XYZ file of C-alpha atoms in Angstrom:
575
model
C 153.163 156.108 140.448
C 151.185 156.168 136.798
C 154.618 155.468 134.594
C 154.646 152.776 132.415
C 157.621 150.140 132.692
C 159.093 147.579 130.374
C 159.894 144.235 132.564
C 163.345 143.339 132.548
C 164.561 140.576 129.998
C 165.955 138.637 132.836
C 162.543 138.726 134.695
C 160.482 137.546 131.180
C 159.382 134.175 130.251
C 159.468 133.736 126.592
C 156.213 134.059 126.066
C 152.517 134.377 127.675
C 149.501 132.988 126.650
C 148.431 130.640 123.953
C 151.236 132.012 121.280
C 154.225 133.780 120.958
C 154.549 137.389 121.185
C 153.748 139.917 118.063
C 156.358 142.194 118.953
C 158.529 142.510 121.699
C 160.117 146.093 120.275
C 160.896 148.025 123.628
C 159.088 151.459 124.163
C 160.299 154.443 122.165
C 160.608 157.990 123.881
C 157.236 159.106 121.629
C 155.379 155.975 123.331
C 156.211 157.072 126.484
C 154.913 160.592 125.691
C 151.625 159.154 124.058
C 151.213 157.177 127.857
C 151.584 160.496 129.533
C 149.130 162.336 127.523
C 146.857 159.403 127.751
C 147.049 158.966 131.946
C 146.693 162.983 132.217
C 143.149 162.528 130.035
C 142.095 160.114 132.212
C 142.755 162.033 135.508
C 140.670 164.527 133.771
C 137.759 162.049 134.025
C 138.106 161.877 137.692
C 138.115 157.955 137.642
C 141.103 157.527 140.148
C 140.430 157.555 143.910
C 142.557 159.908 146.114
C 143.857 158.192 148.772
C 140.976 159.078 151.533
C 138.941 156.827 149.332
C 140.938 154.402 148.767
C 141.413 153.982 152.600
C 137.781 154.251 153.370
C 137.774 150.926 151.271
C 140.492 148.973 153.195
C 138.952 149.675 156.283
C 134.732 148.400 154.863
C 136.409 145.364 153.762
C 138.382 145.105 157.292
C 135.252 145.221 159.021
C 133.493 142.996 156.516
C 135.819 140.579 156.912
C 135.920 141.007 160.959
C 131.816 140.817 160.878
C 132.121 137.549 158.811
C 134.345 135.894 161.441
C 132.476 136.814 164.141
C 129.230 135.178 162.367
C 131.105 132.019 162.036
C 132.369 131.897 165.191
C 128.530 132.616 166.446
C 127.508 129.394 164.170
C 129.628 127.007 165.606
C 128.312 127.250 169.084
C 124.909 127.521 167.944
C 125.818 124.256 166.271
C 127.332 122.868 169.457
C 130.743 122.557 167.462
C 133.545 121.539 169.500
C 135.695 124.486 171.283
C 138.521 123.345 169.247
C 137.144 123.792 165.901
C 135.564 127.070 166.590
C 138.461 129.014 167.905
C 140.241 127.820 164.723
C 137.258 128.391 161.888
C 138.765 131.350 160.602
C 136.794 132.356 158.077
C 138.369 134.666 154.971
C 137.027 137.716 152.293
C 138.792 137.888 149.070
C 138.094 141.009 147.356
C 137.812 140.390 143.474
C 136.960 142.041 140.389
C 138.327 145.402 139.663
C 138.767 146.337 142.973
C 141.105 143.530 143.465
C 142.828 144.284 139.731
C 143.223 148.085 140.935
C 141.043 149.607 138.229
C 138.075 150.590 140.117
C 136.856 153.919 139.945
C 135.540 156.711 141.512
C 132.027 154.682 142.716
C 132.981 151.214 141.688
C 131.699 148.755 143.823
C 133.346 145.930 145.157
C 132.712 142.085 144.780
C 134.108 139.984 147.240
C 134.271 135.989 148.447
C 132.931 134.777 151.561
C 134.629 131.759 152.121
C 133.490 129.508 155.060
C 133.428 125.601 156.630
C 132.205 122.934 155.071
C 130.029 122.109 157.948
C 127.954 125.405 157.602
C 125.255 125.187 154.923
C 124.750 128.201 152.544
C 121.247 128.887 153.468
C 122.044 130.518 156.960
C 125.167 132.884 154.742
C 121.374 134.393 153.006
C 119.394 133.964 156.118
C 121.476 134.420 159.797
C 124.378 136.729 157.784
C 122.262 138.705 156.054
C 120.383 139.648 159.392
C 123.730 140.291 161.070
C 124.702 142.524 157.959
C 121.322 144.259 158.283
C 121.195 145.481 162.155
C 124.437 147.387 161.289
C 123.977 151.333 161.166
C 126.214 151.650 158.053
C 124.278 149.293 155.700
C 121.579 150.662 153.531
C 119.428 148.474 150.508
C 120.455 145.302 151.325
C 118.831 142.434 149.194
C 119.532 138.922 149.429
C 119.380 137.239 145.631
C 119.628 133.479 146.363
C 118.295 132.469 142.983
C 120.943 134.319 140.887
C 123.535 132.061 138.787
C 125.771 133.084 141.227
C 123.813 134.238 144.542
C 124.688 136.876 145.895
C 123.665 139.713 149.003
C 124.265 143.261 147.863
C 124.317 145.670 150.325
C 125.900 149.610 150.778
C 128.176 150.076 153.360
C 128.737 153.842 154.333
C 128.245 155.121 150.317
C 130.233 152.018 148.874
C 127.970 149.096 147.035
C 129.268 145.939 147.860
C 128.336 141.844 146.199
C 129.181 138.885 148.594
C 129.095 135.458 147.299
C 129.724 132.584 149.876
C 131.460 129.773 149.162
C 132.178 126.602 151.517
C 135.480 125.074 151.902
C 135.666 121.027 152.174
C 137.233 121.498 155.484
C 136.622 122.479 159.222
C 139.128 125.822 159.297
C 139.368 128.567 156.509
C 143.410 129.751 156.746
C 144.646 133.207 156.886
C 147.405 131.305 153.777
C 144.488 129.926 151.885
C 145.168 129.145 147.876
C 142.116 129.600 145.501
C 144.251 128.723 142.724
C 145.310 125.215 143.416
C 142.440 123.023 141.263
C 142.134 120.924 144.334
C 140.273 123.695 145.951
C 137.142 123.034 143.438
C 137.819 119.071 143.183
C 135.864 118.287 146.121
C 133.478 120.569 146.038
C 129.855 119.398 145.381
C 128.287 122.300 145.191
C 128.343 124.395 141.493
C 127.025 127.441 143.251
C 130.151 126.964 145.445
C 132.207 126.429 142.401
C 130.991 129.700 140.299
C 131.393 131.326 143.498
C 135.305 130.541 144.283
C 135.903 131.721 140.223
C 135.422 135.057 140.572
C 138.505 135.427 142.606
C 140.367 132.815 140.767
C 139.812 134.098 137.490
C 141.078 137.516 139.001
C 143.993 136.225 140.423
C 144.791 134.559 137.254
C 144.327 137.551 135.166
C 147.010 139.066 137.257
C 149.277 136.171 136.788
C 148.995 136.124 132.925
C 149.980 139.587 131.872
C 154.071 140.178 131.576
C 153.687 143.793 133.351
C 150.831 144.246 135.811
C 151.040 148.446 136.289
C 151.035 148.701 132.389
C 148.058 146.130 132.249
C 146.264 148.794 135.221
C 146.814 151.290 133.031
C 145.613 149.910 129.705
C 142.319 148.295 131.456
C 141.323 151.767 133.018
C 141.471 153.390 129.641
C 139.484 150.949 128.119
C 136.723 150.607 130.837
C 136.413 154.568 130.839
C 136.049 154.239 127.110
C 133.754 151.360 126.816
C 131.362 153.394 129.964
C 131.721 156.748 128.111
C 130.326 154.967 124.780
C 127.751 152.762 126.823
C 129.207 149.305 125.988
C 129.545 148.669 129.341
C 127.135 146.075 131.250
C 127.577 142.322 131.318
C 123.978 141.885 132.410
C 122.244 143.823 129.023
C 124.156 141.851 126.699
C 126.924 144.120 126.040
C 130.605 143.086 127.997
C 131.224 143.622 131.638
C 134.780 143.853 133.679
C 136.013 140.198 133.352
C 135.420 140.648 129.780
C 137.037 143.833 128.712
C 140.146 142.683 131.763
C 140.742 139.106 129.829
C 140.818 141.201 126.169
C 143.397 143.768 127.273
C 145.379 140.772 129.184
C 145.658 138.810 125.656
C 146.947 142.494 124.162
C 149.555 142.663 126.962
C 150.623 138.814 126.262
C 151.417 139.619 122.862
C 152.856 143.474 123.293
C 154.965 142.348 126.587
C 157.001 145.214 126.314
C 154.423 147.350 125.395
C 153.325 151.087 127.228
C 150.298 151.514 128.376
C 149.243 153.920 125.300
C 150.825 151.631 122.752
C 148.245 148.439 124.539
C 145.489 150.403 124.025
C 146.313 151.532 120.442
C 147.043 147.811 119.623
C 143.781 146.788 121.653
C 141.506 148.361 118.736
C 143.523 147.311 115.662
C 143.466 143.728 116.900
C 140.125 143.395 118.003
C 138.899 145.728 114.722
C 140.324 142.535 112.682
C 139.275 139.713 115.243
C 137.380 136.685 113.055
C 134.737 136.160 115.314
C 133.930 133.639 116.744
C 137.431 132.469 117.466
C 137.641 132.825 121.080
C 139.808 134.894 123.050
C 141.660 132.825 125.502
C 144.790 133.594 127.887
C 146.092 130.318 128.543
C 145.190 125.962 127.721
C 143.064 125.587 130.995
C 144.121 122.542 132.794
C 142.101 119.227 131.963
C 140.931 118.362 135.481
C 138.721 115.339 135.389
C 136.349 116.745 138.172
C 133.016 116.165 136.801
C 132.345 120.114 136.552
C 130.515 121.725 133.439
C 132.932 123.971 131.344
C 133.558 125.844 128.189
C 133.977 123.784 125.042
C 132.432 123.537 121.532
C 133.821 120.476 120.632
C 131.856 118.826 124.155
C 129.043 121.356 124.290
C 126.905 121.985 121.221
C 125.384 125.117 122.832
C 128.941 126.787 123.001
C 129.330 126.834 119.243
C 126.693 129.302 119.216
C 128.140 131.848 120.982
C 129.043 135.262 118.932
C 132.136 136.404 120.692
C 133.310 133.855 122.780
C 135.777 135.508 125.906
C 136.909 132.397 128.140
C 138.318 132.541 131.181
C 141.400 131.622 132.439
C 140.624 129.052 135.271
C 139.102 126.155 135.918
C 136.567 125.464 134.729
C 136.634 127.829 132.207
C 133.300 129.661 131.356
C 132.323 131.722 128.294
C 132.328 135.652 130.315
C 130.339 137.181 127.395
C 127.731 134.646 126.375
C 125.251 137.074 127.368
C 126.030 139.057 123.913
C 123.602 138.978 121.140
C 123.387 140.062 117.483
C 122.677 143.746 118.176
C 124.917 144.397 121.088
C 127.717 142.123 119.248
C 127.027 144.573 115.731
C 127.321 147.696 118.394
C 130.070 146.644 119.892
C 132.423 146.262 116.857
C 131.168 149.299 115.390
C 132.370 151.115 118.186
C 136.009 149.166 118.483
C 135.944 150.229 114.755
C 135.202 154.141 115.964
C 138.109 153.568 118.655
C 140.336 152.437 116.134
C 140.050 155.256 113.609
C 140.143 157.901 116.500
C 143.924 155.742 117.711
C 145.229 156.144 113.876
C 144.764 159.476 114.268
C 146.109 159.956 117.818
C 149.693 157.934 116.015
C 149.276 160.320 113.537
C 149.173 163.588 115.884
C 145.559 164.682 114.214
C 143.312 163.563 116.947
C 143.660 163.514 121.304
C 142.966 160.624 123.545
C 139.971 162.978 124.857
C 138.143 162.056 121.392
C 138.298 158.722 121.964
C 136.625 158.601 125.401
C 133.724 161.303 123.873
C 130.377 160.152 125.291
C 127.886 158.844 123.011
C 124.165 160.524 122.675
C 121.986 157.543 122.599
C 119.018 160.131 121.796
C 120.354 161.337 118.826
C 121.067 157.830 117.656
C 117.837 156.721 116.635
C 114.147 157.362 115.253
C 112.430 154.778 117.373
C 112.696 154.056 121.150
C 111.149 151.482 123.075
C 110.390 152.311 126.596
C 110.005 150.329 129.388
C 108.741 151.047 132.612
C 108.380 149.684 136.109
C 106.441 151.308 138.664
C 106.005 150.645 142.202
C 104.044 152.730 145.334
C 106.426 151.453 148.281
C 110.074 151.171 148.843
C 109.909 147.876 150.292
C 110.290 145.586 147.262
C 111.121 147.785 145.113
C 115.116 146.586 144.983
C 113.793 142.570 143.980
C 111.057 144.557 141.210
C 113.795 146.514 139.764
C 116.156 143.886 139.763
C 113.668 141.227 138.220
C 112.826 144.104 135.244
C 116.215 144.696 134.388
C 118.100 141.196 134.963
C 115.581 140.113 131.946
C 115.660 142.780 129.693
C 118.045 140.550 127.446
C 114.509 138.707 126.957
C 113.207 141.531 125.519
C 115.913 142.711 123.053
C 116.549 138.902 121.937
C 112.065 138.684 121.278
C 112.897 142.616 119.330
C 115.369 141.005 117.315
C 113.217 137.681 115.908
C 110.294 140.738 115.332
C 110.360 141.155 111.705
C 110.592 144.915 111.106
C 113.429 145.159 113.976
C 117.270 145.017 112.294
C 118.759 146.358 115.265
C 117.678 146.872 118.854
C 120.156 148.625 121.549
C 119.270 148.821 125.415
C 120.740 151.597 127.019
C 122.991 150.363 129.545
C 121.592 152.988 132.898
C 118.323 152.774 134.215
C 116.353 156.356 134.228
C 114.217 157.996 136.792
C 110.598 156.992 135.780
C 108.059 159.243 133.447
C 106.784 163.005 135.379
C 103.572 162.300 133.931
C 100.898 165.077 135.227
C 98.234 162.157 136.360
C 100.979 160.035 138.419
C 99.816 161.177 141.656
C 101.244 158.433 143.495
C 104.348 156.083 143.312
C 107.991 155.988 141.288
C 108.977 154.613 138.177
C 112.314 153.079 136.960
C 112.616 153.311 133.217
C 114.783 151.808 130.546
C 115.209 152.958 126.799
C 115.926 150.586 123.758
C 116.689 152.510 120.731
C 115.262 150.520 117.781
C 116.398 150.544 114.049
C 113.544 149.419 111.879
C 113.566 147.807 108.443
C 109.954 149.425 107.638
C 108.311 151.816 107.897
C 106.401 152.561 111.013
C 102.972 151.341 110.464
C 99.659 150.282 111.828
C 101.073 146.787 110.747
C 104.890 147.171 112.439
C 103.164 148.518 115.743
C 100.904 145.481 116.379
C 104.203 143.138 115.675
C 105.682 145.124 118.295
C 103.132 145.213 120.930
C 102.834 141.373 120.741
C 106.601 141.224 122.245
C 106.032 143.838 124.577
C 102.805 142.047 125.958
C 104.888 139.018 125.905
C 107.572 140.219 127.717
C 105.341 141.868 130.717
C 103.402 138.588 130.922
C 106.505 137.038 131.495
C 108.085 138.929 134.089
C 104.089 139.670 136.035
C 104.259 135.695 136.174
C 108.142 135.465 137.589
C 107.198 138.462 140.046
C 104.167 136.593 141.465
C 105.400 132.903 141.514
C 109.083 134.801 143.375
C 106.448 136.609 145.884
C 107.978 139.994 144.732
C 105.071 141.381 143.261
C 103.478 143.845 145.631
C 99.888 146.146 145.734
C 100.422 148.896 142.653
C 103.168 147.233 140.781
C 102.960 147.979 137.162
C 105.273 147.088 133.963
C 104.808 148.846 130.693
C 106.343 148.776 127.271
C 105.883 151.283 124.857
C 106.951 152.443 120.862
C 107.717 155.947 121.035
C 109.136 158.698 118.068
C 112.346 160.142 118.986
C 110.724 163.826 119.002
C 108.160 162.512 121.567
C 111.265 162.218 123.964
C 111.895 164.941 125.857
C 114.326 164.520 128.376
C 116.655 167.477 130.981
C 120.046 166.938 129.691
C 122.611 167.180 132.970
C 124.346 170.455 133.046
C 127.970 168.980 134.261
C 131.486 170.721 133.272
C 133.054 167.095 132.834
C 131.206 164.094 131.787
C 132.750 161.184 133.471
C 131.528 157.554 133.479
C 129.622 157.467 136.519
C 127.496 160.615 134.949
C 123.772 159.918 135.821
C 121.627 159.787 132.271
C 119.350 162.508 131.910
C 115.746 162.479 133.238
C 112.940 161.791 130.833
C 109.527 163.336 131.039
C 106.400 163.557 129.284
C 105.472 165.749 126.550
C 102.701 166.730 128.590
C 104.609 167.234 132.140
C 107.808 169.146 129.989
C 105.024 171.433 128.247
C 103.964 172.822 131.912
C 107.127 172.361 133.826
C 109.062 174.453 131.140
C 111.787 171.431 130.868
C 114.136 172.114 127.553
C 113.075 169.670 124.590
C 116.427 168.969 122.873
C 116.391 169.471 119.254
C 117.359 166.024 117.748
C 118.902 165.473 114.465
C 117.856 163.393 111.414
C 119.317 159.663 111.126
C 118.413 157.323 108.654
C 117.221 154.123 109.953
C 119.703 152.155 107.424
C 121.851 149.595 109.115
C 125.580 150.546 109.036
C 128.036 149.497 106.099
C 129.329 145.734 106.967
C 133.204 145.955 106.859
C 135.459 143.359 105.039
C 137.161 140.841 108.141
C 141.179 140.935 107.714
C 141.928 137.625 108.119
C 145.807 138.096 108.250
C 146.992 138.567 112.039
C 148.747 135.836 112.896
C 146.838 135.861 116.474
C 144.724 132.805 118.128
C 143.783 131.330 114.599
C 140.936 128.755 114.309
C 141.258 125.996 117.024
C 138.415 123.443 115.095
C 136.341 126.284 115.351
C 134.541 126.873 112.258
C 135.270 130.410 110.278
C 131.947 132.523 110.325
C 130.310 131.164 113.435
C 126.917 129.549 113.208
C 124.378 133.000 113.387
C 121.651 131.961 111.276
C 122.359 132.656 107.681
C 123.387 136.160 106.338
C 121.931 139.366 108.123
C 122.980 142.656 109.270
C 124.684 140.855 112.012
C 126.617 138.363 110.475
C 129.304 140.725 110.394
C 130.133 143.557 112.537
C 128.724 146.541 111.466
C 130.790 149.645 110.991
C 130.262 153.338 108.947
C 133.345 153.662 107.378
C 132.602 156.883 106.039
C 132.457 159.042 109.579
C 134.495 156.824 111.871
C 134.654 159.372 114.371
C 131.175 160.314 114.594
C 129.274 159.163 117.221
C 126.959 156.912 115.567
């Protein structure tokens, strides 16, 4: 089921993508080996779904998609629609994401379309659906988020998280044959929520088009999600990459590797992206120039865009930049840690190192000497999904103030919330808490503490005054930031056999609370709060050079983050 293939020539266009292929050598019998090796690590991560599972999903979509019709059908004679039109509404849910690319994993959960009439209007999808979704027994925490970019109801349905986004069709029936990716489908649409909601699939869908072998693709993907969780690189919404991301980087690898195993994509995925000139963007294909008045991707029309540190664009209209959440301290982690994954693959070529050393989890508490935390407490369950939500959908606030504070060179969020501080005077209420390891250019003084604690009291100002004016905040809601030493964490590390990457971070307590409770204070080692060696760019793979795009970028003069940051002298250390 697992083996990689090489596509047929007879079945091969020329070439995918922007530019012609690298190499189109066929697969040798030590590549195919390499694959093996590499699919039986990654079984020993448990991140495939037996087929139970897999089922169990078929059939919560089924009845998502039957409870959706239903709804619509209940609409149209609440709307006096004729009987004509409402026996043939339809109404349709397109799965996308990495369910829909077939690299979810054990856990995922699954994002999915909504896509209704034109006559409905997408307040009653957040208002009458979401009621209908919420008197069924098998949904649990459902939330409505209206105001997102793209809004969205999450819900869990029997154990599996699912994201709905609605989008209306400019017509009176949805068909079962419906097309997403014909541009027409956005042309008449007026509204842009609609629009960024129809994308998600359509980018998928186009993904899936653009790569010359789609099981190899699978396979690559997986390995590089499992390795990008394992490290903690993986969350769209802190400023590191998400799905769409990491999916459109391994599709370009595939486009120029055609005939490439699965092992031999992801051994190619680090040495490209290791000597990637950012920011030249990453692109699959020369979106189509549709004249539909709809805002898209493009430095030479947007002067914002030329900003953007490592531009990833997607493949449909209209294209968007998928990573523009990145900053300078998740873009100087992120290539230090394609630079890590591409020492560990020279090594794997050169039989010294397994593919198990590649997907070695990181110890964000050993990694540095300073740690802000932040914490969000609450005393009743029934807002606490919007507080949590709020805290952490803005966090990028806080690292991006950390990183204009003077004595901050490098701030890192971790990318998994943590049950809140077992402090001995909480008598009442729960706390969410989120770590951000810092790397300071000074030393910790009276002087570098009050420049912190102005953007902490910044930052909680900010999100007290969205909580109140988005009638979230509730009686004995509390946000806190706080500097804390790396020995003053204490923390229960998780005694599991196999760390996978749905393994739930370790629970932090207090000093105080770990001194009576008996918890284990991990010993932490020394780390100089020096930012890494800046490596030299190789400017000499003849992949997606400079399209008017100027060499260098435009971040702000030279700094630790002009350049990705990478120690050369360890490169398989977890750093």
């Amino acid at each position: 089921m697992f083996q990689s293939q090489a596509p047929t020539w007879s079945d091969m266009p020329r070439t995918y993508g922007l530019t012609g292929p690298i190499s189109e050598d066929l697969p040798e019998e030590e590549n195919l080996i390499q694959t093996r090796k590499l699919l039986d690590t990654m079984k020993s991560y448990n991140v495939y779904e037996n087929n139970l599972e897999l089922e169990h999903r078929e059939r919560v979509v089924k009845r998502l998609e039957s409870l959706f019709r239903d709804w619509l059908k209940e609409m149209c004679i609440e709307m006096n629609v004729p009987k004509v039109v409402t026996e043939k509404v339809g109404g349709k849910i397109f799965p996308f994401g990495s369910y829909h690319l077939g690299v979810h994993s054990k856990g995922a959960d699954i994002d999915a379309l909504c896509v209704g009439p034109g006559f409905l209007e997408r307040k009653a999808f957040f208002t009458s659906f979401f009621a209908k979704l919420k008197a069924q027994k098998e949904v649990k925490d459902i939330q409505a988020i209206e105001k997102a970019y793209v809004p969205v109801i999450t819900l869990s349905w029997e154990g599996i998280q699912i994201d709905l986004v609605f989008a209306l069709l400019p017509q009176r029936s949805v068909p079962d044959n419906l097309d997403l990716l014909n541009n027409s489908i956005v042309k008449n649409v007026v509204d842009a929520r609609c629009v960024r909601s129809f994308n998600g699939y359509r980018v998928t869908e186009e993904i899936l088009r653009l790569v010359p072998n789609v099981l190899n693709f699978k396979v690559a993907l997986r390995a590089i999600k499992l390795w990008a969780k394992q490290r903690n690189i993986y969350s769209n919404k802190l400023g590191f990459l998400g799905g769409v991301s990491w999916a459109i980087m391994v599709a370009r690898i595939c486009q120029v590797y055609p005939n490439a195993t699965a092992s031999t994509l992801v051994i190619k995925f680090f040495k490209i992206f290791s000597m990637w000139v950012w920011p030249i963007p990453i692109r699959l294909i020369e979106v189509e120039k549709c004249t539909y008045n709809l805002p898209f991707w493009d430095t030479k029309v947007n002067r914002c865009d030329r900003y953007h540190l490592m531009p990833i664009i997607t493949p449909a209209y209209p294209q968007q930049n998928t990573s523009v959440s990145v900053s300078r301290s998740t873009f100087a982690i992120l290539n230090e840690e394609i630079h890590r994954g591409h020492a560990i693959c020279l090594e794997i070529e050169q039989k010294k190192a397994k593919w198990s050393e590649l997907f070695e989890p990181t110890d964000f508490f050993k990694k540095y000497q300073h740690y802000a935390v932040l914490e969000a407490s609450y005393t009743t369950e029934e807002k606490r999904l919007e507080w949590i939500g709020l805290v952490e959908s803005k966090i990028r606030l806080l690292v991006s103030a950390l990183e204009r504070n003077e004595p901050v060179s490098l701030a890192h969020v971790h990318p998994h919330a943590f049950p809140g501080l077992r402090t001995a005077n909480k008598k009442d209420g729960q706390s969410t808490m989120w770590l951000i390891g810092l790397v300071l250019n000074v030393k910790y003084s009276e002087r570098c503490k009050k420049n912190l604690e102005r953007s902490f009291k910044t930052f909680t100002n900010i999100i007290n005054s969205l909580a109140r004016s988005s009638n979230i905040y509730d009686e004995g809601m509390s946000l806190s930031v706080a500097c804390l030493r790396r020995e003053d964490l204490i923390y229960e590390p998780q005694q599991k056999a196999l760390q996978t990457s749905e393994t739930e971070p370790p629970r932090l307590v207090s000093p105080v609370s770990a001194d009576k409770q008996g918890t284990t204070k991990r010993k932490l080692l020394h780390r100089s709060e020096t930012p890494s060696k800046k490596f030299k760019d190789d400017k000499s793979l003849p992949v997606d050079q400079p399209h008017n795009v100027p060499s260098g970028g435009h971040v702000d003069g030279p700094s630790a983050f002009a350049k990705p940051a990478v120690s050369l002298t360890a490169p398989r250390q977890t750093t």
